[in-house]
Short mmCIF file of C-alpha atoms in Angstrom, two decimals:
data_model
loop_
_atom_site.label_atom_id
_atom_site.label_comp_id
_atom_site.label_asym_id
_atom_site.label_seq_id
_atom_site.Cartn_x
_atom_site.Cartn_y
_atom_site.Cartn_z
CA UNK A 469 0.00 0.00 0.00
CA UNK A 470 1.35 3.41 -0.99
CA UNK A 471 1.46 5.79 1.95
CA UNK A 472 -0.18 9.20 1.61
CA UNK A 473 0.48 10.53 5.10
CA UNK A 474 2.96 8.55 7.18
CA UNK A 475 6.70 8.65 6.54
CA UNK A 476 9.59 7.12 8.46
CA UNK A 477 8.61 8.98 11.63
CA UNK A 478 4.90 9.74 11.64
CA UNK A 479 3.29 12.52 9.61
CA UNK A 480 5.42 15.58 8.88
CA UNK A 481 5.37 18.69 6.70
CA UNK A 482 5.07 22.45 6.60
CA UNK A 483 2.48 23.79 9.03
CA UNK A 484 -0.76 24.93 7.35
CA UNK A 485 0.11 23.07 4.17
CA UNK A 486 -1.12 19.57 3.33
CA UNK A 487 -0.85 17.24 5.14
CA UNK A 488 0.00 19.34 8.21
CA UNK A 489 -3.24 21.30 8.42
CA UNK A 490 -5.60 21.61 11.37
CA UNK A 491 -8.30 19.86 9.35
CA UNK A 492 -6.06 16.88 8.65
CA UNK A 493 -4.83 16.75 12.25
CA UNK A 494 -8.45 16.56 13.40
CA UNK A 495 -9.07 13.63 11.03
CA UNK A 496 -5.87 11.90 12.13
CA UNK A 497 -6.91 12.33 15.76
CA UNK A 498 -10.37 10.93 15.06
CA UNK A 499 -8.92 7.97 13.13
CA UNK A 500 -6.43 7.20 15.91
CA UNK A 501 -9.23 7.46 18.45
CA UNK A 502 -11.39 5.03 16.53
CA UNK A 503 -8.43 2.65 16.08
CA UNK A 504 -7.55 2.53 19.78
CA UNK A 505 -11.07 2.85 21.25
CA UNK A 506 -12.11 -0.33 19.54
CA UNK A 507 -14.39 -1.71 22.24
CA UNK A 508 -16.62 1.38 22.56
CA UNK A 509 -15.92 1.93 26.24
CA UNK A 510 -15.11 5.33 27.74
CA UNK A 511 -12.06 4.30 29.73
CA UNK A 512 -9.55 4.92 26.94
CA UNK A 513 -7.01 7.69 27.21
CA UNK A 514 -4.26 9.33 25.18
CA UNK A 515 -1.34 11.51 26.27
CA UNK A 516 -0.25 14.36 24.00
CA UNK A 517 3.08 16.17 24.23
CA UNK A 518 4.58 18.83 21.99
CA UNK A 519 7.71 20.85 21.41
CA UNK A 520 7.90 24.65 21.32
CA UNK A 521 6.78 25.44 17.76
CA UNK A 522 4.06 28.06 17.44
CA UNK A 523 1.95 25.67 15.35
CA UNK A 524 1.93 23.21 18.25
CA UNK A 525 -1.03 25.01 19.77
CA UNK A 526 -3.06 24.54 16.59
CA UNK A 527 -2.28 20.85 16.22
CA UNK A 528 -2.76 20.15 19.92
CA UNK A 529 -6.29 21.56 19.75
CA UNK A 530 -7.13 19.86 16.46
CA UNK A 531 -5.92 16.45 17.62
CA UNK A 532 -7.81 16.87 20.90
CA UNK A 533 -11.01 17.64 19.00
CA UNK A 534 -10.61 14.58 16.79
CA UNK A 535 -9.73 12.25 19.64
CA UNK A 536 -12.53 13.37 21.96
CA UNK A 537 -15.03 13.15 19.09
CA UNK A 538 -14.40 9.41 18.99
CA UNK A 539 -14.60 8.99 22.74
CA UNK A 540 -10.96 9.19 23.81
CA UNK A 541 -9.97 11.03 27.00
CA UNK A 542 -7.01 13.33 26.37
CA UNK A 543 -4.22 14.18 28.81
CA UNK A 544 -2.27 17.24 27.65
CA UNK A 545 1.36 17.26 28.80
CA UNK A 546 2.46 20.53 27.21
CA UNK A 547 6.11 20.90 26.09
CA UNK A 548 7.99 17.69 26.95
CA UNK A 549 10.65 15.63 25.12
CA UNK A 550 9.53 12.89 22.75
CA UNK A 551 10.93 10.15 25.04
CA UNK A 552 8.80 11.54 27.87
CA UNK A 553 5.70 10.80 25.80
CA UNK A 554 6.87 7.22 25.23
CA UNK A 555 7.48 6.80 28.95
CA UNK A 556 4.26 8.45 30.14
CA UNK A 557 2.13 6.47 27.71
CA UNK A 558 2.97 3.38 29.74
CA UNK A 559 3.17 4.83 33.25
CA UNK A 560 -0.15 6.66 32.87
CA UNK A 561 -1.81 3.55 31.37
CA UNK A 562 -2.69 5.34 28.16
CA UNK A 563 -3.78 3.49 25.04
CA UNK A 564 -1.75 5.76 22.78
CA UNK A 565 0.77 8.57 23.03
CA UNK A 566 1.17 11.40 20.54
CA UNK A 567 4.10 13.79 20.14
CA UNK A 568 3.62 16.96 18.11
CA UNK A 569 7.05 17.76 16.71
CA UNK A 570 9.12 17.94 13.56
CA UNK A 571 12.23 17.01 15.55
CA UNK A 572 15.31 18.72 14.06
CA UNK A 573 13.40 20.54 11.30
CA UNK A 574 12.95 24.36 11.33
CA UNK A 575 10.02 26.02 13.10
CA UNK A 576 7.73 26.21 10.06
CA UNK A 577 7.52 22.40 9.91
CA UNK A 578 5.65 20.19 12.33
CA UNK A 579 4.75 16.55 12.71
CA UNK A 580 2.67 13.96 14.55
CA UNK A 581 4.34 10.86 16.03
CA UNK A 582 2.46 7.96 17.61
CA UNK A 583 3.36 5.60 20.45
CA UNK A 584 1.43 2.44 21.27
CA UNK A 585 0.33 1.42 24.77
CA UNK A 586 3.71 -0.32 25.29
CA UNK A 587 5.52 3.01 24.77
CA UNK A 588 7.06 1.97 21.44
CA UNK A 589 6.37 3.69 18.14
CA UNK A 590 3.61 2.16 16.06
CA UNK A 591 4.33 -0.47 13.44
CA UNK A 592 3.94 0.18 9.72
CA UNK A 593 0.81 -1.99 9.79
CA UNK A 594 -0.85 0.05 12.55
CA UNK A 595 -0.01 3.32 10.80
CA UNK A 596 -1.44 1.95 7.55
CA UNK A 597 -4.72 1.08 9.28
CA UNK A 598 -4.98 4.55 10.85
CA UNK A 599 -4.19 6.17 7.51
CA UNK A 600 -6.91 4.16 5.80
CA UNK A 601 -9.40 5.34 8.43
CA UNK A 602 -8.44 8.98 7.80
CA UNK A 603 -9.66 8.69 4.21
CA UNK A 604 -12.80 6.73 5.11
CA UNK A 605 -15.95 7.62 7.03
CA UNK A 606 -15.00 7.72 10.71
CA UNK A 607 -17.68 6.59 13.14
CA UNK A 608 -18.02 9.25 15.83
CA UNK A 609 -18.95 8.54 19.42
CA UNK A 610 -22.48 9.11 20.65
CA UNK A 611 -22.97 12.45 22.39
CA UNK A 612 -22.96 10.82 25.82
CA UNK A 613 -19.61 9.16 25.06
CA UNK A 614 -17.61 12.19 23.87
CA UNK A 615 -14.22 12.22 25.58
CA UNK A 616 -12.78 14.72 28.06
CA UNK A 617 -9.51 16.66 27.99
CA UNK A 618 -7.40 18.01 30.81
CA UNK A 619 -3.95 19.45 31.43
CA UNK A 620 -1.32 17.39 33.24
CA UNK A 621 1.11 19.58 35.16
CA UNK A 622 3.61 17.04 36.46
CA UNK A 623 4.59 15.17 33.28
CA UNK A 624 7.94 16.92 33.03
CA UNK A 625 8.79 16.11 36.63
CA UNK A 626 7.79 12.45 36.28
CA UNK A 627 10.11 12.19 33.29
CA UNK A 628 12.95 13.96 35.12
CA UNK A 629 12.84 11.52 38.01
CA UNK A 630 12.83 8.52 35.66
CA UNK A 631 15.86 9.85 33.76
CA UNK A 632 17.81 10.63 36.94
CA UNK A 633 17.16 7.09 38.15
CA UNK A 634 19.21 5.74 35.22
CA UNK A 635 22.37 7.44 36.53
CA UNK A 636 24.64 5.03 38.45
CA UNK A 637 23.59 4.81 42.06
CA UNK A 638 25.87 6.63 44.47
CA UNK A 639 27.46 8.78 41.76
CA UNK A 640 26.89 12.43 40.91
CA UNK A 641 28.16 15.12 38.57
CA UNK A 642 29.87 17.32 41.11
CA UNK A 643 32.98 18.92 39.67
CA UNK A 644 31.78 18.77 36.05
CA UNK A 645 31.01 21.95 34.14
CA UNK A 646 28.46 21.02 31.46
CA UNK A 647 27.12 23.08 28.56
CA UNK A 648 23.62 21.91 27.65
CA UNK A 649 22.10 23.15 24.38
CA UNK A 650 18.37 22.47 24.28
CA UNK A 651 17.77 23.86 20.75
CA UNK A 652 15.07 26.18 22.14
CA UNK A 653 12.95 23.06 22.15
CA UNK A 654 11.04 20.62 24.28
CA UNK A 655 13.82 19.99 26.84
CA UNK A 656 14.58 23.64 27.55
CA UNK A 657 13.45 23.28 31.16
CA UNK A 658 13.92 19.63 32.06
CA UNK A 659 17.44 19.05 30.74
CA UNK A 660 19.18 21.84 32.72
CA UNK A 661 17.14 20.87 35.80
CA UNK A 662 18.21 17.22 35.64
CA UNK A 663 21.89 18.06 35.21
CA UNK A 664 21.86 20.59 38.04
CA UNK A 665 20.00 18.25 40.39
CA UNK A 666 22.66 15.58 39.73
CA UNK A 667 25.34 18.03 40.84
CA UNK A 668 26.75 19.55 37.66
CA UNK A 669 27.62 23.18 37.10
CA UNK A 670 25.25 23.90 34.23
CA UNK A 671 25.70 26.44 31.44
CA UNK A 672 22.44 26.46 29.44
CA UNK A 673 22.20 27.36 25.75
CA UNK A 674 19.07 27.41 23.58
CA UNK A 675 16.64 27.67 26.49
CA UNK A 676 14.58 30.70 25.39
CA UNK A 677 11.96 29.41 22.94
CA UNK A 678 9.66 31.94 21.27
CA UNK A 679 7.78 29.66 18.89
CA UNK A 680 10.05 30.44 15.96
CA UNK A 681 13.65 29.79 17.07
CA UNK A 682 13.56 26.03 17.64
CA UNK A 683 16.74 24.46 16.12
CA UNK A 684 17.78 27.89 14.83
CA UNK A 685 21.58 28.18 15.02
CA UNK A 686 21.56 25.83 18.01
CA UNK A 687 21.03 22.22 19.00
CA UNK A 688 22.40 18.97 17.61
CA UNK A 689 22.19 20.11 13.98
CA UNK A 690 23.97 23.41 14.64
CA UNK A 691 26.42 22.93 17.54
CA UNK A 692 28.64 25.96 16.85
CA UNK A 693 27.12 28.13 19.61
CA UNK A 694 27.55 25.33 22.14
CA UNK A 695 31.14 24.79 21.00
CA UNK A 696 31.96 28.48 21.44
CA UNK A 697 30.31 28.44 24.87
CA UNK A 698 32.38 25.44 25.97
CA UNK A 699 35.63 27.17 25.04
CA UNK A 700 34.70 30.56 26.51
CA UNK A 701 33.55 29.06 29.83
CA UNK A 702 36.23 26.37 30.09
CA UNK A 703 33.55 23.67 30.29
CA UNK A 704 34.37 19.97 30.49
CA UNK A 705 31.79 18.75 28.02
CA UNK A 706 28.78 19.80 25.96
CA UNK A 707 25.48 18.08 25.27
CA UNK A 708 23.49 19.23 22.23
CA UNK A 709 19.89 18.04 21.88
CA UNK A 710 17.50 18.57 19.00
CA UNK A 711 14.08 20.20 19.11
CA UNK A 712 12.25 17.26 20.68
CA UNK A 713 15.31 15.95 22.59
CA UNK A 714 15.41 12.46 21.12
CA UNK A 715 18.79 13.16 19.47
CA UNK A 716 22.18 14.09 20.90
CA UNK A 717 25.61 15.23 19.85
CA UNK A 718 28.46 15.23 22.38
CA UNK A 719 31.07 18.01 22.34
CA UNK A 720 34.42 17.60 24.05
CA UNK A 721 36.25 20.22 26.12
CA UNK A 722 37.69 21.74 22.95
CA UNK A 723 34.31 22.05 21.26
CA UNK A 724 34.86 19.15 18.87
CA UNK A 725 31.70 17.27 17.91
CA UNK A 726 31.20 13.51 18.28
CA UNK A 727 28.23 12.01 16.46
CA UNK A 728 25.97 9.13 17.38
CA UNK A 729 28.34 6.53 15.93
CA UNK A 730 31.13 7.48 18.34
CA UNK A 731 28.75 7.54 21.30
CA UNK A 732 27.35 4.11 20.38
CA UNK A 733 30.87 2.72 19.99
CA UNK A 734 31.81 3.94 23.47
CA UNK A 735 28.68 2.52 25.04
CA UNK A 736 28.86 -0.80 23.20
CA UNK A 737 32.46 -1.29 24.30
CA UNK A 738 31.76 -0.41 27.93
CA UNK A 739 28.59 -2.47 28.09
CA UNK A 740 30.37 -5.46 26.55
CA UNK A 741 33.15 -5.17 29.14
CA UNK A 742 30.52 -5.08 31.90
CA UNK A 743 28.56 -8.01 30.47
CA UNK A 744 25.55 -5.77 29.77
CA UNK A 745 25.45 -5.81 25.95
CA UNK A 746 22.66 -8.18 24.99
CA UNK A 747 23.43 -10.52 22.11
CA UNK A 748 26.93 -9.13 21.62
CA UNK A 749 25.57 -6.71 19.03
CA UNK A 750 24.77 -3.07 18.35
CA UNK A 751 21.88 -2.16 16.06
CA UNK A 752 22.40 0.82 13.75
CA UNK A 753 21.26 1.95 10.31
CA UNK A 754 22.80 1.78 6.88
CA UNK A 755 24.04 5.35 7.44
CA UNK A 756 26.45 4.45 10.25
CA UNK A 757 30.11 4.77 9.38
CA UNK A 758 32.12 1.81 8.17
CA UNK A 759 34.65 2.65 10.89
CA UNK A 760 32.07 1.75 13.52
CA UNK A 761 31.55 -1.66 11.94
CA UNK A 762 35.29 -2.28 11.87
CA UNK A 763 35.65 -1.21 15.51
CA UNK A 764 32.93 -3.60 16.66
CA UNK A 765 34.35 -6.43 14.60
CA UNK A 766 37.72 -5.88 16.27
CA UNK A 767 36.02 -6.21 19.65
CA UNK A 768 34.29 -9.44 18.65
CA UNK A 769 30.94 -7.66 18.46
CA UNK A 770 28.44 -7.40 15.62
CA UNK A 771 26.79 -4.48 13.87
CA UNK A 772 23.21 -5.19 12.84
CA UNK A 773 22.15 -2.68 10.17
CA UNK A 774 18.58 -1.54 9.45
CA UNK A 775 16.80 0.94 7.22
CA UNK A 776 17.03 4.59 8.23
CA UNK A 777 14.65 5.53 11.04
CA UNK A 778 14.94 4.99 14.75
CA UNK A 779 11.76 2.94 14.89
CA UNK A 780 13.30 0.41 12.48
CA UNK A 781 16.28 0.23 14.80
CA UNK A 782 13.94 -0.44 17.72
CA UNK A 783 12.03 -3.09 15.78
CA UNK A 784 15.27 -4.99 15.10
CA UNK A 785 16.35 -4.59 18.72
CA UNK A 786 13.08 -6.04 20.00
CA UNK A 787 13.06 -8.87 17.47
CA UNK A 788 16.64 -9.89 18.29
CA UNK A 789 16.63 -9.17 22.01
CA UNK A 790 19.28 -6.44 21.72
CA UNK A 791 19.41 -3.56 24.19
CA UNK A 792 21.58 -0.92 22.45
CA UNK A 793 21.06 0.75 19.10
CA UNK A 794 20.73 4.06 17.35
CA UNK A 795 21.62 6.29 14.46
CA UNK A 796 24.62 8.32 13.39
CA UNK A 797 22.34 11.37 13.61
CA UNK A 798 22.21 10.99 17.38
CA UNK A 799 19.21 8.81 18.17
CA UNK A 800 20.52 6.51 20.91
CA UNK A 801 18.12 3.78 22.03
CA UNK A 802 18.69 1.90 25.28
CA UNK A 803 15.75 -0.41 25.83
CA UNK A 804 16.91 -1.21 29.37
CA UNK A 805 15.82 2.35 30.19
CA UNK A 806 13.53 3.70 27.46
CA UNK A 807 11.36 2.77 24.48
CA UNK A 808 12.75 5.32 22.03
CA UNK A 809 15.75 7.55 21.42
CA UNK A 810 16.49 9.79 24.39
CA UNK A 811 19.17 12.47 24.05
CA UNK A 812 19.24 13.46 27.71
CA UNK A 813 19.44 9.86 28.91
CA UNK A 814 22.27 9.14 26.46
CA UNK A 815 24.05 12.27 27.64
CA UNK A 816 23.88 11.05 31.23
CA UNK A 817 25.41 7.73 30.18
CA UNK A 818 28.32 9.61 28.62
CA UNK A 819 28.78 11.74 31.74
CA UNK A 820 28.70 8.59 33.85
CA UNK A 821 31.55 7.20 31.73
CA UNK A 822 33.54 10.39 32.35
CA UNK A 823 33.00 10.06 36.10
CA UNK A 824 33.81 6.33 36.17
CA UNK A 825 36.99 6.56 34.10
CA UNK A 826 38.23 9.99 35.16
CA UNK A 827 38.93 10.70 31.49
CA UNK A 828 38.30 13.90 29.57
CA UNK A 829 35.50 14.01 27.04
CA UNK A 830 38.05 14.12 24.21
CA UNK A 831 39.45 10.78 25.37
CA UNK A 832 36.04 9.12 25.19
CA UNK A 833 34.75 10.50 21.88
CA UNK A 834 37.25 8.85 19.54
CA UNK A 835 36.67 5.11 19.83
CA UNK A 836 37.43 4.56 16.13
CA UNK A 837 38.79 6.34 13.07
CA UNK A 838 35.99 7.25 10.73
CA UNK A 839 36.12 6.27 7.09
CA UNK A 840 35.69 9.46 5.00
CA UNK A 841 32.00 9.84 4.31
CA UNK A 842 30.22 12.33 2.08
CA UNK A 843 26.48 13.01 2.17
CA UNK A 844 24.68 15.40 -0.15
CA UNK A 845 20.95 16.09 -0.40
CA UNK A 846 19.10 16.94 -3.59
CA UNK A 847 15.62 18.45 -3.33
CA UNK A 848 13.11 17.36 -5.95
CA UNK A 849 9.70 18.67 -6.95
CA UNK A 850 6.46 17.05 -5.86
CA UNK A 851 5.32 14.30 -8.19
CA UNK A 852 8.74 13.64 -9.71
CA UNK A 853 10.79 10.49 -9.17
CA UNK A 854 14.41 11.24 -10.10
CA UNK A 855 15.63 7.81 -9.00
CA UNK A 856 13.60 6.19 -11.79
CA UNK A 857 15.45 8.13 -14.50
CA UNK A 858 17.72 5.94 -16.65
CA UNK A 859 20.53 8.51 -16.46
CA UNK A 860 20.43 8.36 -12.65
CA UNK A 861 20.34 4.55 -12.63
CA UNK A 862 23.40 4.47 -14.90
CA UNK A 863 25.30 6.98 -12.72
CA UNK A 864 24.58 4.85 -9.64
CA UNK A 865 25.67 1.65 -11.38
CA UNK A 866 28.89 3.29 -12.59
CA UNK A 867 29.64 4.58 -9.07
CA UNK A 868 29.04 1.17 -7.53
CA UNK A 869 31.52 -0.30 -9.98
CA UNK A 870 34.18 2.25 -9.01
CA UNK A 871 33.68 1.55 -5.30
CA UNK A 872 33.94 -2.25 -5.41
CA UNK A 873 36.38 -3.28 -2.69
CA UNK A 874 37.05 0.37 -1.78
CA UNK A 875 33.92 1.62 -0.06
CA UNK A 876 30.15 1.67 -0.20
CA UNK A 877 27.32 3.72 -1.68
CA UNK A 878 23.84 4.46 -0.35
CA UNK A 879 21.13 6.29 -2.29
CA UNK A 880 17.74 6.81 -0.72
CA UNK A 881 14.78 9.15 -0.51
CA UNK A 882 14.18 10.93 2.77
CA UNK A 883 11.13 9.70 4.64
CA UNK A 884 10.33 13.17 5.98
CA UNK A 885 11.27 15.64 3.21
CA UNK A 886 11.31 15.65 -0.65
CA UNK A 887 15.04 14.93 -0.74
CA UNK A 888 17.25 12.33 -2.36
CA UNK A 889 20.18 11.56 -0.07
CA UNK A 890 23.41 10.53 -1.77
CA UNK A 891 25.96 9.03 0.63
CA UNK A 892 29.25 7.30 -0.05
CA UNK A 893 32.23 6.12 2.02
CA UNK A 894 35.72 5.64 0.64
CA UNK A 895 39.24 6.20 1.95
CA UNK A 896 40.19 7.70 -1.44
CA UNK A 897 38.95 11.30 -1.03
CA UNK A 898 39.14 12.11 -4.74
CA UNK A 899 37.14 9.02 -5.71
CA UNK A 900 34.63 9.78 -2.96
CA UNK A 901 34.00 13.26 -4.33
CA UNK A 902 33.85 11.97 -7.91
CA UNK A 903 31.12 9.38 -7.30
CA UNK A 904 28.94 11.58 -5.07
CA UNK A 905 29.11 14.65 -7.28
CA UNK A 906 28.47 12.57 -10.38
CA UNK A 907 25.26 11.09 -8.97
CA UNK A 908 24.13 14.42 -7.51
CA UNK A 909 24.50 16.09 -10.91
CA UNK A 910 22.31 13.45 -12.59
CA UNK A 911 19.68 13.59 -9.84
CA UNK A 912 19.53 17.39 -10.09
CA UNK A 913 18.97 17.12 -13.84
CA UNK A 914 16.21 14.54 -13.38
CA UNK A 915 14.56 16.39 -10.47
#
């Protein structure tokens, strides 16, 4: 079935343009309500969180209207991180959790992510059923069975206590000076609070959201401000989150950035040494660097690769019984503690490693040498399919031939934006540039 709404991480797009309109959000809410309130009773509930985008108010109200119209009771959490929604869906015995966020995208975008009653993101099959209901006649509840909605004031604090409980017992962060960049997003209150309560000296960045500045020149996709702050304040380490705080980048004491691959390598090695790494494997996507795979192989560990998208990582983890996975982009999933990527939780695990080893951040963020990797994005117009063009197919085939035994190539469409992503890895820098630029040129022509 061809998807009209759902991508790799829920429904996403520009606010007030299809499909991210209030009208569509109302229909999505009603369809989700009908899907989860399948026995007709009035005991069903849904928790809704959001980040700090101005359009969040609109979508929060529209979803609430749709959900209550089909008999669901709505608990509104306000601005909280995405992982908090996953957690609170289970602890508050909700049937479904919804996060209103476009993650690392700019403020004019927004999205709707779903969590099932187990706190994990919905399967493709469940999303397909909800999508089908959106475009069909949705049976509304009888007047007497319309749902209620109310604000929940302590969701942030419940999440904070759960995250702090993952920090090693008897340890604290006293003596560490930590820069925390919250991307003017969902964690702008809870992340600095958690770090301070654990004993750190906290220097906050990106904690003044105004509805428009989420991810703007800050956060995991733009860590320069945090890097400059680390150097100017003589901080020990920096933690950069994205707009909904499910991603992280670690910065060392010099302001150098370590991506999700380096953080996963550190954790996999430490967990393996401690006998905590289930199945002797780390789950990551096809985007993770070849250097990570080589590092794990040298440790006698495996890298299990999946399609791009943290929920595909989680699906593989659950199917194989693995407890550590993530993405190069900074989604780090630790199913011993959480049901989805959690930037703050991952940051605490890194800080715990600093405390336990007594090492500087720079000594812990270079577990392996990365293989040179180049990624370029090509935007294409709606309705076109540049990857089907014969000229593009030939360019890809030629590039694959050049890279045999020297590297690897990955071409894919983004699941959240109209982009073709062209990625290659090769230790020959000139060849790397040649194959990527050659494919990009053909895709641009076909787009």
